[in-house]
């Protein structure tokens, strides 16, 4: 059996789909096309399976950069947003995530559905930010400001 046949047998036994598997022997990834004989496998010798992931960098509005490990066919945009909450303190429902200037939509879409690949950089910003504004009488009012609001838009909100 070659590595694909072994992965299929793992899938049949465990339910873990073949594309999500990385087959390893002695903690090293098994090269594509290698057979059990090529690997020198012996009866009872263990193999390992880890999950196939891609690295996605999430840059936040404060200049932070966060490496996320994502499964292309399993990690959704909603999962990415959930991973971002403890990293950025921006709640999931207040996040806007962009790739190349375009907003990513569809929290149920997977990385594969969104066309995300290893090494992609995503940008996160809050949809709205609560900003305290000190008034001339020293009172403070809070206004909700969008990242793209200019001074005139902010004045209208005060």
PDB file of C-alpha atoms in Angstrom:
ATOM      1  CA  UNK A   1       0.000   0.000   0.000  1.00  0.00           C
ATOM      2  CA  UNK A   2       1.164   3.538  -0.728  1.00  0.00           C
ATOM      3  CA  UNK A   3       0.514   6.561   1.473  1.00  0.00           C
ATOM      4  CA  UNK A   4      -2.844   7.334  -0.178  1.00  0.00           C
ATOM      5  CA  UNK A   5      -4.071   3.779   0.395  1.00  0.00           C
ATOM      6  CA  UNK A   6      -2.910   3.934   4.013  1.00  0.00           C
ATOM      7  CA  UNK A   7      -4.726   7.263   4.496  1.00  0.00           C
ATOM      8  CA  UNK A   8      -7.894   5.731   3.029  1.00  0.00           C
ATOM      9  CA  UNK A   9      -7.660   2.856   5.503  1.00  0.00           C
ATOM     10  CA  UNK A  10      -7.210   5.368   8.341  1.00  0.00           C
ATOM     11  CA  UNK A  11     -10.271   7.227   7.055  1.00  0.00           C
ATOM     12  CA  UNK A  12     -12.307   4.029   6.883  1.00  0.00           C
ATOM     13  CA  UNK A  13     -11.304   3.104  10.442  1.00  0.00           C
ATOM     14  CA  UNK A  14     -11.580   6.560  12.035  1.00  0.00           C
ATOM     15  CA  UNK A  15     -13.815   8.748   9.872  1.00  0.00           C
ATOM     16  CA  UNK A  16     -11.046  11.346   9.439  1.00  0.00           C
ATOM     17  CA  UNK A  17     -11.220  12.386   5.768  1.00  0.00           C
ATOM     18  CA  UNK A  18      -8.104  11.771   3.652  1.00  0.00           C
ATOM     19  CA  UNK A  19      -7.511  15.478   2.766  1.00  0.00           C
ATOM     20  CA  UNK A  20      -7.334  16.347   6.479  1.00  0.00           C
ATOM     21  CA  UNK A  21      -4.594  13.786   7.181  1.00  0.00           C
ATOM     22  CA  UNK A  22      -0.826  14.157   7.342  1.00  0.00           C
ATOM     23  CA  UNK A  23       0.725  10.707   7.619  1.00  0.00           C
ATOM     24  CA  UNK A  24       3.916  10.515   9.708  1.00  0.00           C
ATOM     25  CA  UNK A  25       6.451   7.876  10.657  1.00  0.00           C
ATOM     26  CA  UNK A  26       8.810   8.631  13.534  1.00  0.00           C
ATOM     27  CA  UNK A  27       7.375  12.179  13.644  1.00  0.00           C
ATOM     28  CA  UNK A  28       8.445  12.842  10.025  1.00  0.00           C
ATOM     29  CA  UNK A  29       5.929  13.382   7.237  1.00  0.00           C
ATOM     30  CA  UNK A  30       5.730  10.425   4.865  1.00  0.00           C
ATOM     31  CA  UNK A  31       6.735  11.515   1.331  1.00  0.00           C
ATOM     32  CA  UNK A  32       4.017  11.303  -1.334  1.00  0.00           C
ATOM     33  CA  UNK A  33       3.900   7.960  -3.145  1.00  0.00           C
ATOM     34  CA  UNK A  34       5.879   6.015  -0.545  1.00  0.00           C
ATOM     35  CA  UNK A  35       4.759   2.431   0.049  1.00  0.00           C
ATOM     36  CA  UNK A  36       4.765   0.536   3.332  1.00  0.00           C
ATOM     37  CA  UNK A  37       7.780  -1.363   1.978  1.00  0.00           C
ATOM     38  CA  UNK A  38       9.570   1.903   1.038  1.00  0.00           C
ATOM     39  CA  UNK A  39       9.008   3.099   4.603  1.00  0.00           C
ATOM     40  CA  UNK A  40      10.393  -0.110   6.046  1.00  0.00           C
ATOM     41  CA  UNK A  41       7.192  -0.668   8.038  1.00  0.00           C
ATOM     42  CA  UNK A  42       7.093  -3.796  10.137  1.00  0.00           C
ATOM     43  CA  UNK A  43       4.155  -5.538  11.811  1.00  0.00           C
ATOM     44  CA  UNK A  44       2.996  -3.491  14.805  1.00  0.00           C
ATOM     45  CA  UNK A  45       5.187  -0.479  14.022  1.00  0.00           C
ATOM     46  CA  UNK A  46       3.175   2.696  14.698  1.00  0.00           C
ATOM     47  CA  UNK A  47       2.374   5.503  12.308  1.00  0.00           C
ATOM     48  CA  UNK A  48       0.991   8.899  13.340  1.00  0.00           C
ATOM     49  CA  UNK A  49      -1.648  11.044  11.710  1.00  0.00           C
ATOM     50  CA  UNK A  50      -1.822  14.761  12.325  1.00  0.00           C
ATOM     51  CA  UNK A  51      -4.234  17.271  10.848  1.00  0.00           C
ATOM     52  CA  UNK A  52      -3.283  19.128   7.673  1.00  0.00           C
ATOM     53  CA  UNK A  53      -3.185  22.837   8.464  1.00  0.00           C
ATOM     54  CA  UNK A  54      -2.215  26.044   6.724  1.00  0.00           C
ATOM     55  CA  UNK A  55      -0.705  29.103   8.395  1.00  0.00           C
ATOM     56  CA  UNK A  56      -2.773  32.275   8.139  1.00  0.00           C
ATOM     57  CA  UNK A  57      -1.507  35.560   9.574  1.00  0.00           C
ATOM     58  CA  UNK A  58      -4.118  37.800  11.171  1.00  0.00           C
ATOM     59  CA  UNK A  59      -3.052  41.428  11.466  1.00  0.00           C
ATOM     60  CA  UNK A  60      -5.138  43.559  13.785  1.00  0.00           C
ATOM     61  CA  UNK A  61      -5.947  47.269  13.851  1.00  0.00           C
ATOM     62  CA  UNK A  62      -3.471  47.848  16.708  1.00  0.00           C
ATOM     63  CA  UNK A  63      -0.516  46.568  14.672  1.00  0.00           C
ATOM     64  CA  UNK A  64      -0.519  43.092  16.198  1.00  0.00           C
ATOM     65  CA  UNK A  65       0.245  40.049  14.084  1.00  0.00           C
ATOM     66  CA  UNK A  66      -1.110  36.615  15.025  1.00  0.00           C
ATOM     67  CA  UNK A  67      -0.356  33.228  13.434  1.00  0.00           C
ATOM     68  CA  UNK A  68      -3.413  30.997  13.090  1.00  0.00           C
ATOM     69  CA  UNK A  69      -3.286  27.282  12.229  1.00  0.00           C
ATOM     70  CA  UNK A  70      -6.306  26.506  10.061  1.00  0.00           C
ATOM     71  CA  UNK A  71      -7.646  23.349   8.438  1.00  0.00           C
ATOM     72  CA  UNK A  72      -8.580  24.297   4.862  1.00  0.00           C
ATOM     73  CA  UNK A  73     -11.708  22.121   4.710  1.00  0.00           C
ATOM     74  CA  UNK A  74     -12.806  22.444   8.339  1.00  0.00           C
ATOM     75  CA  UNK A  75     -11.888  25.888   9.706  1.00  0.00           C
ATOM     76  CA  UNK A  76     -14.615  28.428   8.941  1.00  0.00           C
ATOM     77  CA  UNK A  77     -14.537  32.215   8.925  1.00  0.00           C
ATOM     78  CA  UNK A  78     -16.592  31.998  12.119  1.00  0.00           C
ATOM     79  CA  UNK A  79     -13.849  29.828  13.677  1.00  0.00           C
ATOM     80  CA  UNK A  80     -11.214  32.394  12.660  1.00  0.00           C
ATOM     81  CA  UNK A  81     -13.282  35.138  14.295  1.00  0.00           C
ATOM     82  CA  UNK A  82     -13.573  33.046  17.470  1.00  0.00           C
ATOM     83  CA  UNK A  83      -9.781  32.510  17.494  1.00  0.00           C
ATOM     84  CA  UNK A  84      -9.326  36.279  17.114  1.00  0.00           C
ATOM     85  CA  UNK A  85     -11.408  37.298  20.159  1.00  0.00           C
ATOM     86  CA  UNK A  86      -8.787  36.489  22.837  1.00  0.00           C
ATOM     87  CA  UNK A  87      -6.007  37.831  20.609  1.00  0.00           C
ATOM     88  CA  UNK A  88      -7.615  41.185  19.797  1.00  0.00           C
ATOM     89  CA  UNK A  89     -10.388  41.735  22.379  1.00  0.00           C
ATOM     90  CA  UNK A  90     -12.789  42.437  19.502  1.00  0.00           C
ATOM     91  CA  UNK A  91     -16.000  40.445  19.891  1.00  0.00           C
ATOM     92  CA  UNK A  92     -16.871  38.117  17.026  1.00  0.00           C
ATOM     93  CA  UNK A  93     -19.991  40.043  15.956  1.00  0.00           C
ATOM     94  CA  UNK A  94     -18.010  43.315  15.807  1.00  0.00           C
ATOM     95  CA  UNK A  95     -15.206  41.999  13.572  1.00  0.00           C
ATOM     96  CA  UNK A  96     -14.566  42.882   9.954  1.00  0.00           C
ATOM     97  CA  UNK A  97     -11.987  40.595   8.352  1.00  0.00           C
ATOM     98  CA  UNK A  98     -10.474  41.516   5.006  1.00  0.00           C
ATOM     99  CA  UNK A  99      -8.162  39.860   2.515  1.00  0.00           C
ATOM    100  CA  UNK A 100      -6.526  42.159   0.010  1.00  0.00           C
ATOM    101  CA  UNK A 101      -8.964  44.952   0.830  1.00  0.00           C
ATOM    102  CA  UNK A 102     -12.073  42.800   0.262  1.00  0.00           C
ATOM    103  CA  UNK A 103     -14.340  41.936   3.181  1.00  0.00           C
ATOM    104  CA  UNK A 104     -14.706  38.204   3.788  1.00  0.00           C
ATOM    105  CA  UNK A 105     -18.348  37.224   4.308  1.00  0.00           C
ATOM    106  CA  UNK A 106     -20.054  34.046   5.404  1.00  0.00           C
ATOM    107  CA  UNK A 107     -19.142  32.790   8.856  1.00  0.00           C
ATOM    108  CA  UNK A 108     -19.989  29.232   7.736  1.00  0.00           C
ATOM    109  CA  UNK A 109     -17.574  29.286   4.766  1.00  0.00           C
ATOM    110  CA  UNK A 110     -14.358  27.278   5.116  1.00  0.00           C
ATOM    111  CA  UNK A 111     -10.866  28.538   4.304  1.00  0.00           C
ATOM    112  CA  UNK A 112     -11.082  26.540   1.092  1.00  0.00           C
ATOM    113  CA  UNK A 113     -14.453  28.124   0.215  1.00  0.00           C
ATOM    114  CA  UNK A 114     -12.911  31.572   0.778  1.00  0.00           C
ATOM    115  CA  UNK A 115      -9.828  30.775  -1.336  1.00  0.00           C
ATOM    116  CA  UNK A 116      -7.456  31.088   1.633  1.00  0.00           C
ATOM    117  CA  UNK A 117      -4.085  29.402   1.212  1.00  0.00           C
ATOM    118  CA  UNK A 118      -0.962  28.864   3.301  1.00  0.00           C
ATOM    119  CA  UNK A 119       0.753  32.194   3.971  1.00  0.00           C
ATOM    120  CA  UNK A 120      -2.257  34.436   3.384  1.00  0.00           C
ATOM    121  CA  UNK A 121      -2.527  37.595   5.466  1.00  0.00           C
ATOM    122  CA  UNK A 122      -5.902  38.719   6.782  1.00  0.00           C
ATOM    123  CA  UNK A 123      -6.665  42.101   8.329  1.00  0.00           C
ATOM    124  CA  UNK A 124      -9.068  42.513  11.237  1.00  0.00           C
ATOM    125  CA  UNK A 125     -10.679  45.714  12.362  1.00  0.00           C
ATOM    126  CA  UNK A 126     -13.679  46.375  14.542  1.00  0.00           C
ATOM    127  CA  UNK A 127     -16.882  47.356  12.775  1.00  0.00           C
ATOM    128  CA  UNK A 128     -17.427  49.966  15.506  1.00  0.00           C
ATOM    129  CA  UNK A 129     -15.313  51.273  18.389  1.00  0.00           C
ATOM    130  CA  UNK A 130     -16.577  52.922  21.576  1.00  0.00           C
ATOM    131  CA  UNK A 131     -14.651  56.177  21.937  1.00  0.00           C
ATOM    132  CA  UNK A 132     -14.885  58.493  24.967  1.00  0.00           C
ATOM    133  CA  UNK A 133     -15.058  62.162  23.960  1.00  0.00           C
ATOM    134  CA  UNK A 134     -14.411  64.924  26.499  1.00  0.00           C
ATOM    135  CA  UNK A 135     -16.780  67.828  25.950  1.00  0.00           C
ATOM    136  CA  UNK A 136     -16.071  71.560  26.618  1.00  0.00           C
ATOM    137  CA  UNK A 137     -17.815  71.306  30.013  1.00  0.00           C
ATOM    138  CA  UNK A 138     -15.467  68.382  30.934  1.00  0.00           C
ATOM    139  CA  UNK A 139     -18.263  65.836  30.687  1.00  0.00           C
ATOM    140  CA  UNK A 140     -17.486  62.695  28.755  1.00  0.00           C
ATOM    141  CA  UNK A 141     -19.777  61.142  26.165  1.00  0.00           C
ATOM    142  CA  UNK A 142     -19.172  57.850  24.419  1.00  0.00           C
ATOM    143  CA  UNK A 143     -19.715  57.550  20.694  1.00  0.00           C
ATOM    144  CA  UNK A 144     -19.551  54.548  18.400  1.00  0.00           C
ATOM    145  CA  UNK A 145     -17.040  55.237  15.649  1.00  0.00           C
ATOM    146  CA  UNK A 146     -16.288  53.181  12.552  1.00  0.00           C
ATOM    147  CA  UNK A 147     -12.615  52.888  11.526  1.00  0.00           C
ATOM    148  CA  UNK A 148     -13.345  54.759   8.284  1.00  0.00           C
ATOM    149  CA  UNK A 149     -15.235  57.639   9.917  1.00  0.00           C
ATOM    150  CA  UNK A 150     -13.656  61.006   9.223  1.00  0.00           C
ATOM    151  CA  UNK A 151     -13.746  64.020  11.541  1.00  0.00           C
ATOM    152  CA  UNK A 152     -17.060  65.296  10.147  1.00  0.00           C
ATOM    153  CA  UNK A 153     -18.745  61.901  10.664  1.00  0.00           C
ATOM    154  CA  UNK A 154     -17.438  61.740  14.247  1.00  0.00           C
ATOM    155  CA  UNK A 155     -18.688  65.280  14.949  1.00  0.00           C
ATOM    156  CA  UNK A 156     -22.154  64.239  13.745  1.00  0.00           C
ATOM    157  CA  UNK A 157     -22.148  61.338  16.209  1.00  0.00           C
ATOM    158  CA  UNK A 158     -21.149  63.587  19.150  1.00  0.00           C
TER     159      UNK A 158
END
